[in-house]
């Protein structure tokens, strides 16, 4: 299982074997790529170590942004003394250098993972440093379905541990279910094992598991029939939980993560910064660059597996669109709630569009015969039935500045009017030709 951002491949070198053939790719000299830039955003954050309020710069993600690099950097910026340079943008090269320096300055070994996983007492710093560049290309992880902390011990997993950052997921199976037994007995309890098991059964059955049943299959033995039946049941479970978050996993995240804990969440083939605050309250750091210029949007609630009830919050964890009063919850009116819901919906639709673009880019990584919209690998796209007319009108694939301006005009007309009045030129600003 992987979250990859594809890089261009160099054409193969000429050889006697392919002499005289028309090359598929031109062999023009390689041109160094310009470093990808990512916008930075200022947020207010209450330091968990000192209790003091401080300003923190976080990295936002554009459509090609390396989410593991960004998620890890943001966790460290919020939880340690790692400080991102005070400027408007940064690059992946600068972030990798920042992480390398932070790792070299670390003196305390990473804490043992709460799942009981055995971690080496000493890390080979040189090996970890050599792995850092993979953060900007995508990481291969193999999650295990029994626990939020369970991943196969791969270089990618150990990279997070080297920084003392927990990597978690919420694709947890109910231990009392039949599927839990199938995963344990047939699939090594892992995602990769489940995929191998399903495809093997699908091939034997002529496409009865994930295909249309149109393939050629031999008569199945009793053992093979039972295997195919298990594979069908497992595939149905994975399809119904293709957001890579189950109710069991969501409950585990809310109860097993320590209060005030920051970590990296793997979900929807994406790495996000997750914060557990209060009694089981889970929040995702909003890092889409569409809201990089809007300091109101900082956190998003994680309260259900499909994010149908997600709300956007400011840096003080107050719902957007409301005055920062002590009793804003009690005084909120129905109209204010509708504004909040429409605003959140419009932002969520924009994020969904980014998610679909990511699926298209991941298409080449899918096994033969499968696509990003399939029942096993696809992340279900939330339908837009029942969405408000206002949110429909707002939803566009446009620049974040224009998007933010339109959101303000629609949902916060008083602020929009004040901003326009402030920008209105005075007589002294006008150019007079004599």
GROMACS .gro file of C-alpha atoms in nm:
model
  434
    1UNK     CA    1   0.000   0.000   0.000
    2UNK     CA    2   0.148   0.330  -0.091
    3UNK     CA    3   0.103   0.700  -0.120
    4UNK     CA    4   0.315   0.802  -0.417
    5UNK     CA    5   0.384   1.113  -0.614
    6UNK     CA    6   0.525   0.996  -0.942
    7UNK     CA    7   0.847   1.141  -1.075
    8UNK     CA    8   0.953   1.147  -1.439
    9UNK     CA    9   1.168   0.854  -1.549
   10UNK     CA   10   1.473   0.896  -1.765
   11UNK     CA   11   1.461   0.717  -2.103
   12UNK     CA   12   1.658   0.391  -2.132
   13UNK     CA   13   2.011   0.413  -2.262
   14UNK     CA   14   2.066   0.325  -2.628
   15UNK     CA   15   2.185  -0.028  -2.701
   16UNK     CA   16   2.260  -0.247  -2.999
   17UNK     CA   17   1.933  -0.428  -2.940
   18UNK     CA   18   1.715  -0.122  -2.994
   19UNK     CA   19   1.932   0.054  -3.251
   20UNK     CA   20   1.728   0.179  -3.546
   21UNK     CA   21   1.402   0.185  -3.350
   22UNK     CA   22   1.209   0.505  -3.296
   23UNK     CA   23   1.246   0.594  -2.927
   24UNK     CA   24   0.926   0.643  -2.730
   25UNK     CA   25   1.083   0.929  -2.538
   26UNK     CA   26   1.325   1.185  -2.670
   27UNK     CA   27   1.674   1.161  -2.528
   28UNK     CA   28   1.716   1.534  -2.477
   29UNK     CA   29   1.954   1.639  -2.200
   30UNK     CA   30   1.798   1.637  -1.855
   31UNK     CA   31   1.705   1.981  -1.728
   32UNK     CA   32   1.724   2.033  -1.352
   33UNK     CA   33   1.378   2.073  -1.207
   34UNK     CA   34   1.287   2.384  -1.020
   35UNK     CA   35   1.220   2.298  -0.654
   36UNK     CA   36   0.851   2.267  -0.578
   37UNK     CA   37   0.728   2.546  -0.350
   38UNK     CA   38   0.472   2.509  -0.073
   39UNK     CA   39   0.296   2.795   0.097
   40UNK     CA   40   0.341   2.848   0.469
   41UNK     CA   41   0.062   2.945   0.706
   42UNK     CA   42   0.070   3.108   1.049
   43UNK     CA   43  -0.150   2.956   1.319
   44UNK     CA   44  -0.184   3.010   1.691
   45UNK     CA   45  -0.098   2.707   1.900
   46UNK     CA   46  -0.096   2.643   2.273
   47UNK     CA   47   0.235   2.477   2.348
   48UNK     CA   48   0.166   2.145   2.520
   49UNK     CA   49   0.498   2.157   2.705
   50UNK     CA   50   0.472   2.506   2.854
   51UNK     CA   51   0.102   2.588   2.818
   52UNK     CA   52   0.203   2.914   2.648
   53UNK     CA   53   0.038   3.042   2.334
   54UNK     CA   54   0.276   3.076   2.041
   55UNK     CA   55   0.271   3.142   1.670
   56UNK     CA   56   0.363   2.841   1.457
   57UNK     CA   57   0.427   2.819   1.085
   58UNK     CA   58   0.284   2.510   0.919
   59UNK     CA   59   0.335   2.378   0.566
   60UNK     CA   60   0.037   2.358   0.332
   61UNK     CA   61   0.001   2.108   0.052
   62UNK     CA   62  -0.063   2.179  -0.314
   63UNK     CA   63  -0.195   1.918  -0.554
   64UNK     CA   64   0.151   1.765  -0.601
   65UNK     CA   65   0.266   1.812  -0.245
   66UNK     CA   66   0.444   1.525  -0.062
   67UNK     CA   67   0.199   1.453   0.218
   68UNK     CA   68   0.430   1.233   0.434
   69UNK     CA   69   0.696   1.505   0.438
   70UNK     CA   70   0.441   1.775   0.516
   71UNK     CA   71   0.259   1.575   0.786
   72UNK     CA   72   0.582   1.483   0.966
   73UNK     CA   73   0.713   1.840   0.950
   74UNK     CA   74   0.389   1.985   1.087
   75UNK     CA   75   0.376   1.737   1.377
   76UNK     CA   76   0.731   1.831   1.475
   77UNK     CA   77   0.663   2.204   1.435
   78UNK     CA   78   0.370   2.176   1.678
   79UNK     CA   79   0.521   1.931   1.927
   80UNK     CA   80   0.894   2.015   1.937
   81UNK     CA   81   1.130   2.309   1.899
   82UNK     CA   82   1.154   2.259   1.522
   83UNK     CA   83   1.095   2.601   1.366
   84UNK     CA   84   1.014   2.666   1.002
   85UNK     CA   85   1.176   2.977   0.855
   86UNK     CA   86   0.967   3.293   0.872
   87UNK     CA   87   0.879   3.348   0.508
   88UNK     CA   88   0.588   3.291   0.271
   89UNK     CA   89   0.695   2.966   0.101
   90UNK     CA   90   0.933   2.675   0.140
   91UNK     CA   91   1.057   2.386  -0.074
   92UNK     CA   92   1.090   2.013  -0.022
   93UNK     CA   93   1.469   2.052  -0.021
   94UNK     CA   94   1.450   2.305   0.262
   95UNK     CA   95   1.213   2.082   0.459
   96UNK     CA   96   1.435   1.777   0.416
   97UNK     CA   97   1.734   1.979   0.539
   98UNK     CA   98   1.531   2.100   0.836
   99UNK     CA   99   1.436   1.743   0.928
  100UNK     CA  100   1.793   1.620   0.887
  101UNK     CA  101   1.924   1.886   1.127
  102UNK     CA  102   1.646   1.808   1.374
  103UNK     CA  103   1.731   1.438   1.366
  104UNK     CA  104   2.101   1.503   1.424
  105UNK     CA  105   2.018   1.721   1.724
  106UNK     CA  106   1.791   1.462   1.880
  107UNK     CA  107   1.945   1.320   2.194
  108UNK     CA  108   1.658   1.123   2.342
  109UNK     CA  109   1.570   0.789   2.180
  110UNK     CA  110   1.212   0.754   2.054
  111UNK     CA  111   0.964   0.619   2.303
  112UNK     CA  112   0.847   0.261   2.258
  113UNK     CA  113   0.525   0.244   2.056
  114UNK     CA  114   0.212   0.191   2.259
  115UNK     CA  115   0.126  -0.122   2.060
  116UNK     CA  116   0.419  -0.303   2.222
  117UNK     CA  117   0.622  -0.312   1.901
  118UNK     CA  118   0.990  -0.370   1.971
  119UNK     CA  119   1.202  -0.083   1.843
  120UNK     CA  120   1.583  -0.103   1.822
  121UNK     CA  121   1.754   0.078   2.107
  122UNK     CA  122   1.981   0.265   1.865
  123UNK     CA  123   1.904   0.403   1.524
  124UNK     CA  124   2.153   0.412   1.243
  125UNK     CA  125   2.134   0.785   1.178
  126UNK     CA  126   2.306   0.755   0.842
  127UNK     CA  127   2.049   0.501   0.726
  128UNK     CA  128   1.763   0.725   0.836
  129UNK     CA  129   1.918   1.025   0.665
  130UNK     CA  130   1.945   0.825   0.343
  131UNK     CA  131   1.571   0.750   0.367
  132UNK     CA  132   1.467   1.112   0.414
  133UNK     CA  133   1.441   1.192   0.040
  134UNK     CA  134   1.173   0.923   0.006
  135UNK     CA  135   0.943   1.149   0.208
  136UNK     CA  136   0.916   1.379  -0.091
  137UNK     CA  137   0.830   1.096  -0.331
  138UNK     CA  138   0.581   0.891  -0.131
  139UNK     CA  139   0.610   0.605   0.117
  140UNK     CA  140   0.514   0.239   0.105
  141UNK     CA  141   0.338   0.125   0.421
  142UNK     CA  142   0.165  -0.202   0.502
  143UNK     CA  143  -0.090  -0.154   0.777
  144UNK     CA  144  -0.219  -0.437   0.994
  145UNK     CA  145  -0.587  -0.444   1.078
  146UNK     CA  146  -0.575  -0.538   1.447
  147UNK     CA  147  -0.463  -0.211   1.608
  148UNK     CA  148  -0.421   0.159   1.531
  149UNK     CA  149  -0.043   0.137   1.587
  150UNK     CA  150   0.016  -0.178   1.385
  151UNK     CA  151   0.221  -0.148   1.068
  152UNK     CA  152   0.470  -0.388   0.917
  153UNK     CA  153   0.817  -0.281   1.025
  154UNK     CA  154   0.939  -0.126   0.701
  155UNK     CA  155   1.196   0.150   0.642
  156UNK     CA  156   0.908   0.396   0.604
  157UNK     CA  157   0.766   0.297   0.944
  158UNK     CA  158   1.106   0.318   1.112
  159UNK     CA  159   1.162   0.663   0.965
  160UNK     CA  160   0.868   0.801   1.164
  161UNK     CA  161   0.989   0.620   1.477
  162UNK     CA  162   1.334   0.775   1.439
  163UNK     CA  163   1.173   1.117   1.482
  164UNK     CA  164   0.969   0.998   1.780
  165UNK     CA  165   0.643   1.046   1.589
  166UNK     CA  166   0.366   0.788   1.601
  167UNK     CA  167   0.223   0.666   1.271
  168UNK     CA  168  -0.135   0.545   1.322
  169UNK     CA  169  -0.433   0.433   1.117
  170UNK     CA  170  -0.802   0.367   1.177
  171UNK     CA  171  -0.864   0.073   0.943
  172UNK     CA  172  -0.923  -0.161   1.236
  173UNK     CA  173  -1.137  -0.475   1.213
  174UNK     CA  174  -1.387  -0.573   1.482
  175UNK     CA  175  -1.204  -0.854   1.666
  176UNK     CA  176  -1.532  -1.043   1.714
  177UNK     CA  177  -1.619  -1.047   1.343
  178UNK     CA  178  -1.573  -1.331   1.094
  179UNK     CA  179  -1.354  -1.106   0.883
  180UNK     CA  180  -1.107  -1.076   1.171
  181UNK     CA  181  -1.061  -1.453   1.160
  182UNK     CA  182  -1.011  -1.450   0.782
  183UNK     CA  183  -0.750  -1.176   0.807
  184UNK     CA  184  -0.563  -1.358   1.081
  185UNK     CA  185  -0.574  -1.704   0.922
  186UNK     CA  186  -0.528  -1.620   0.555
  187UNK     CA  187  -0.375  -1.273   0.522
  188UNK     CA  188  -0.110  -1.225   0.793
  189UNK     CA  189  -0.358  -0.965   0.925
  190UNK     CA  190  -0.211  -0.712   0.681
  191UNK     CA  191  -0.332  -0.507   0.387
  192UNK     CA  192  -0.076  -0.654   0.149
  193UNK     CA  193  -0.171  -1.004   0.262
  194UNK     CA  194  -0.540  -0.929   0.208
  195UNK     CA  195  -0.477  -0.804  -0.146
  196UNK     CA  196  -0.271  -1.112  -0.231
  197UNK     CA  197  -0.539  -1.344  -0.091
  198UNK     CA  198  -0.823  -1.172  -0.279
  199UNK     CA  199  -0.642  -1.168  -0.612
  200UNK     CA  200  -0.533  -1.530  -0.580
  201UNK     CA  201  -0.893  -1.635  -0.514
  202UNK     CA  202  -1.018  -1.414  -0.795
  203UNK     CA  203  -0.779  -1.579  -1.041
  204UNK     CA  204  -0.879  -1.930  -0.936
  205UNK     CA  205  -1.251  -1.848  -0.958
  206UNK     CA  206  -1.235  -1.677  -1.296
  207UNK     CA  207  -1.313  -1.330  -1.163
  208UNK     CA  208  -1.587  -1.413  -0.911
  209UNK     CA  209  -1.428  -1.208  -0.631
  210UNK     CA  210  -1.344  -0.866  -0.778
  211UNK     CA  211  -1.413  -0.919  -1.147
  212UNK     CA  212  -1.734  -0.974  -1.341
  213UNK     CA  213  -1.707  -1.351  -1.338
  214UNK     CA  214  -1.630  -1.360  -1.709
  215UNK     CA  215  -1.297  -1.537  -1.675
  216UNK     CA  216  -1.226  -1.904  -1.731
  217UNK     CA  217  -1.212  -2.118  -1.419
  218UNK     CA  218  -1.177  -2.486  -1.356
  219UNK     CA  219  -1.410  -2.683  -1.134
  220UNK     CA  220  -1.334  -2.581  -0.779
  221UNK     CA  221  -1.260  -2.824  -0.503
  222UNK     CA  222  -1.434  -2.789  -0.168
  223UNK     CA  223  -1.125  -2.621  -0.025
  224UNK     CA  224  -1.105  -2.377  -0.315
  225UNK     CA  225  -1.476  -2.297  -0.287
  226UNK     CA  226  -1.434  -2.214   0.081
  227UNK     CA  227  -1.134  -1.996  -0.002
  228UNK     CA  228  -1.329  -1.806  -0.268
  229UNK     CA  229  -1.620  -1.756  -0.027
  230UNK     CA  230  -1.380  -1.610   0.231
  231UNK     CA  231  -1.224  -1.383  -0.030
  232UNK     CA  232  -1.565  -1.253  -0.137
  233UNK     CA  233  -1.657  -1.177   0.225
  234UNK     CA  234  -1.323  -1.005   0.283
  235UNK     CA  235  -1.353  -0.800  -0.036
  236UNK     CA  236  -1.702  -0.686   0.065
  237UNK     CA  237  -1.567  -0.572   0.403
  238UNK     CA  238  -1.280  -0.381   0.242
  239UNK     CA  239  -1.518  -0.223  -0.009
  240UNK     CA  240  -1.756  -0.107   0.264
  241UNK     CA  241  -1.462   0.043   0.457
  242UNK     CA  242  -1.263   0.177   0.163
  243UNK     CA  243  -1.214   0.515   0.333
  244UNK     CA  244  -0.957   0.319   0.538
  245UNK     CA  245  -1.137   0.413   0.858
  246UNK     CA  246  -1.384   0.193   1.046
  247UNK     CA  247  -1.613   0.270   1.339
  248UNK     CA  248  -1.397   0.040   1.549
  249UNK     CA  249  -1.083   0.222   1.437
  250UNK     CA  250  -1.233   0.566   1.498
  251UNK     CA  251  -1.330   0.462   1.851
  252UNK     CA  252  -0.980   0.324   1.910
  253UNK     CA  253  -0.819   0.648   1.794
  254UNK     CA  254  -1.038   0.848   2.032
  255UNK     CA  255  -0.970   0.625   2.333
  256UNK     CA  256  -0.616   0.493   2.285
  257UNK     CA  257  -0.432   0.807   2.179
  258UNK     CA  258  -0.313   1.004   2.483
  259UNK     CA  259  -0.478   1.338   2.551
  260UNK     CA  260  -0.291   1.623   2.383
  261UNK     CA  261  -0.117   1.381   2.147
  262UNK     CA  262  -0.002   1.474   1.796
  263UNK     CA  263   0.070   1.202   1.540
  264UNK     CA  264   0.055   1.119   1.169
  265UNK     CA  265  -0.264   0.947   1.049
  266UNK     CA  266  -0.260   0.726   0.740
  267UNK     CA  267  -0.603   0.731   0.577
  268UNK     CA  268  -0.735   0.745   0.221
  269UNK     CA  269  -0.380   0.673   0.098
  270UNK     CA  270  -0.282   1.003   0.255
  271UNK     CA  271  -0.075   1.114   0.553
  272UNK     CA  272  -0.235   1.380   0.776
  273UNK     CA  273  -0.151   1.553   1.103
  274UNK     CA  274  -0.389   1.427   1.373
  275UNK     CA  275  -0.445   1.581   1.717
  276UNK     CA  276  -0.630   1.416   2.004
  277UNK     CA  277  -0.769   1.686   2.232
  278UNK     CA  278  -0.994   1.650   2.532
  279UNK     CA  279  -1.211   1.344   2.585
  280UNK     CA  280  -1.180   1.153   2.261
  281UNK     CA  281  -1.192   1.464   2.041
  282UNK     CA  282  -1.001   1.412   1.715
  283UNK     CA  283  -0.890   1.691   1.482
  284UNK     CA  284  -0.711   1.695   1.147
  285UNK     CA  285  -0.482   1.987   1.066
  286UNK     CA  286  -0.612   2.164   0.754
  287UNK     CA  287  -0.313   2.179   0.520
  288UNK     CA  288  -0.475   2.216   0.179
  289UNK     CA  289  -0.326   2.526   0.022
  290UNK     CA  290  -0.675   2.642  -0.075
  291UNK     CA  291  -0.701   2.774   0.283
  292UNK     CA  292  -0.336   2.879   0.318
  293UNK     CA  293  -0.439   3.244   0.314
  294UNK     CA  294  -0.737   3.201   0.546
  295UNK     CA  295  -0.627   3.201   0.910
  296UNK     CA  296  -0.981   3.112   1.020
  297UNK     CA  297  -0.954   2.756   0.890
  298UNK     CA  298  -0.705   2.555   1.098
  299UNK     CA  299  -0.863   2.229   1.213
  300UNK     CA  300  -1.126   1.986   1.085
  301UNK     CA  301  -1.315   1.751   1.315
  302UNK     CA  302  -1.280   1.376   1.263
  303UNK     CA  303  -1.605   1.242   1.402
  304UNK     CA  304  -1.735   0.983   1.153
  305UNK     CA  305  -1.581   0.748   0.901
  306UNK     CA  306  -1.705   0.936   0.593
  307UNK     CA  307  -1.663   1.287   0.735
  308UNK     CA  308  -2.028   1.369   0.666
  309UNK     CA  309  -2.046   1.567   0.990
  310UNK     CA  310  -1.704   1.732   0.964
  311UNK     CA  311  -1.673   2.090   1.088
  312UNK     CA  312  -1.395   2.342   1.033
  313UNK     CA  313  -1.250   2.520   1.336
  314UNK     CA  314  -1.014   2.807   1.404
  315UNK     CA  315  -0.687   2.787   1.598
  316UNK     CA  316  -0.879   2.808   1.927
  317UNK     CA  317  -1.099   2.514   1.818
  318UNK     CA  318  -1.404   2.735   1.769
  319UNK     CA  319  -1.638   2.663   1.476
  320UNK     CA  320  -1.583   2.909   1.194
  321UNK     CA  321  -1.830   3.187   1.121
  322UNK     CA  322  -1.904   3.263   1.486
  323UNK     CA  323  -1.787   3.528   1.725
  324UNK     CA  324  -1.520   3.419   1.970
  325UNK     CA  325  -1.737   3.456   2.277
  326UNK     CA  326  -1.728   3.244   2.587
  327UNK     CA  327  -2.076   3.106   2.534
  328UNK     CA  328  -2.087   3.092   2.154
  329UNK     CA  329  -2.230   2.739   2.160
  330UNK     CA  330  -2.536   2.839   2.361
  331UNK     CA  331  -2.599   3.157   2.166
  332UNK     CA  332  -2.559   3.015   1.815
  333UNK     CA  333  -2.868   3.068   1.603
  334UNK     CA  334  -3.010   2.846   1.332
  335UNK     CA  335  -2.892   3.088   1.064
  336UNK     CA  336  -2.540   3.085   1.203
  337UNK     CA  337  -2.538   2.705   1.204
  338UNK     CA  338  -2.651   2.698   0.841
  339UNK     CA  339  -2.373   2.940   0.742
  340UNK     CA  340  -2.122   2.719   0.920
  341UNK     CA  341  -2.252   2.404   0.751
  342UNK     CA  342  -2.258   2.560   0.403
  343UNK     CA  343  -1.907   2.701   0.448
  344UNK     CA  344  -1.775   2.364   0.564
  345UNK     CA  345  -1.951   2.184   0.280
  346UNK     CA  346  -1.805   2.413   0.017
  347UNK     CA  347  -1.456   2.363   0.156
  348UNK     CA  348  -1.506   1.988   0.180
  349UNK     CA  349  -1.619   1.969  -0.184
  350UNK     CA  350  -1.303   2.151  -0.286
  351UNK     CA  351  -1.094   1.902  -0.088
  352UNK     CA  352  -1.281   1.611  -0.249
  353UNK     CA  353  -1.187   1.742  -0.591
  354UNK     CA  354  -0.823   1.743  -0.484
  355UNK     CA  355  -0.869   1.386  -0.362
  356UNK     CA  356  -1.007   1.273  -0.697
  357UNK     CA  357  -0.710   1.432  -0.875
  358UNK     CA  358  -0.479   1.236  -0.645
  359UNK     CA  359  -0.663   0.914  -0.736
  360UNK     CA  360  -0.602   0.982  -1.105
  361UNK     CA  361  -0.231   1.028  -1.039
  362UNK     CA  362  -0.227   0.701  -0.844
  363UNK     CA  363  -0.389   0.510  -1.131
  364UNK     CA  364  -0.056   0.379  -1.263
  365UNK     CA  365   0.017   0.224  -0.924
  366UNK     CA  366  -0.289  -0.004  -0.930
  367UNK     CA  367  -0.257  -0.377  -1.006
  368UNK     CA  368  -0.366  -0.497  -1.352
  369UNK     CA  369  -0.740  -0.495  -1.399
  370UNK     CA  370  -0.807  -0.261  -1.107
  371UNK     CA  371  -0.871   0.110  -1.109
  372UNK     CA  372  -0.912   0.381  -0.849
  373UNK     CA  373  -1.289   0.357  -0.868
  374UNK     CA  374  -1.297  -0.017  -0.801
  375UNK     CA  375  -1.454  -0.178  -0.500
  376UNK     CA  376  -1.125  -0.284  -0.345
  377UNK     CA  377  -0.884   0.003  -0.406
  378UNK     CA  378  -1.106   0.301  -0.470
  379UNK     CA  379  -1.180   0.566  -0.212
  380UNK     CA  380  -1.556   0.623  -0.233
  381UNK     CA  381  -1.651   0.968  -0.350
  382UNK     CA  382  -1.919   1.127  -0.136
  383UNK     CA  383  -2.220   1.209  -0.352
  384UNK     CA  384  -2.334   1.569  -0.371
  385UNK     CA  385  -2.704   1.488  -0.350
  386UNK     CA  386  -2.883   1.718  -0.113
  387UNK     CA  387  -2.611   1.980  -0.099
  388UNK     CA  388  -2.726   2.338  -0.064
  389UNK     CA  389  -2.776   2.558  -0.368
  390UNK     CA  390  -2.535   2.811  -0.225
  391UNK     CA  391  -2.257   2.556  -0.185
  392UNK     CA  392  -2.315   2.435  -0.543
  393UNK     CA  393  -2.274   2.786  -0.673
  394UNK     CA  394  -1.955   2.836  -0.473
  395UNK     CA  395  -1.789   2.508  -0.566
  396UNK     CA  396  -1.532   2.571  -0.840
  397UNK     CA  397  -1.180   2.457  -0.931
  398UNK     CA  398  -1.016   2.796  -0.903
  399UNK     CA  399  -0.730   2.968  -0.730
  400UNK     CA  400  -0.730   2.970  -0.352
  401UNK     CA  401  -0.732   3.350  -0.340
  402UNK     CA  402  -1.044   3.371  -0.554
  403UNK     CA  403  -1.201   3.080  -0.369
  404UNK     CA  404  -1.140   3.244  -0.031
  405UNK     CA  405  -1.278   3.577  -0.154
  406UNK     CA  406  -1.596   3.415  -0.283
  407UNK     CA  407  -1.639   3.222   0.041
  408UNK     CA  408  -1.611   3.544   0.238
  409UNK     CA  409  -1.858   3.724   0.010
  410UNK     CA  410  -2.112   3.444   0.046
  411UNK     CA  411  -2.084   3.353   0.411
  412UNK     CA  412  -1.944   3.660   0.585
  413UNK     CA  413  -2.095   3.957   0.399
  414UNK     CA  414  -2.015   4.205   0.677
  415UNK     CA  415  -1.645   4.120   0.665
  416UNK     CA  416  -1.649   4.134   0.285
  417UNK     CA  417  -1.812   4.477   0.284
  418UNK     CA  418  -1.562   4.606   0.539
  419UNK     CA  419  -1.272   4.474   0.332
  420UNK     CA  420  -1.403   4.638   0.016
  421UNK     CA  421  -1.454   4.969   0.197
  422UNK     CA  422  -1.101   4.950   0.331
  423UNK     CA  423  -0.962   4.896  -0.019
  424UNK     CA  424  -1.168   5.177  -0.174
  425UNK     CA  425  -0.920   5.440  -0.305
  426UNK     CA  426  -0.936   5.789  -0.163
  427UNK     CA  427  -0.900   6.111  -0.362
  428UNK     CA  428  -0.540   6.140  -0.249
  429UNK     CA  429  -0.463   5.799  -0.401
  430UNK     CA  430  -0.586   5.894  -0.746
  431UNK     CA  431  -0.351   5.996  -1.020
  432UNK     CA  432  -0.439   6.341  -1.155
  433UNK     CA  433  -0.303   6.448  -1.494
  434UNK     CA  434  -0.257   6.823  -1.510
   0.00000   0.00000   0.00000
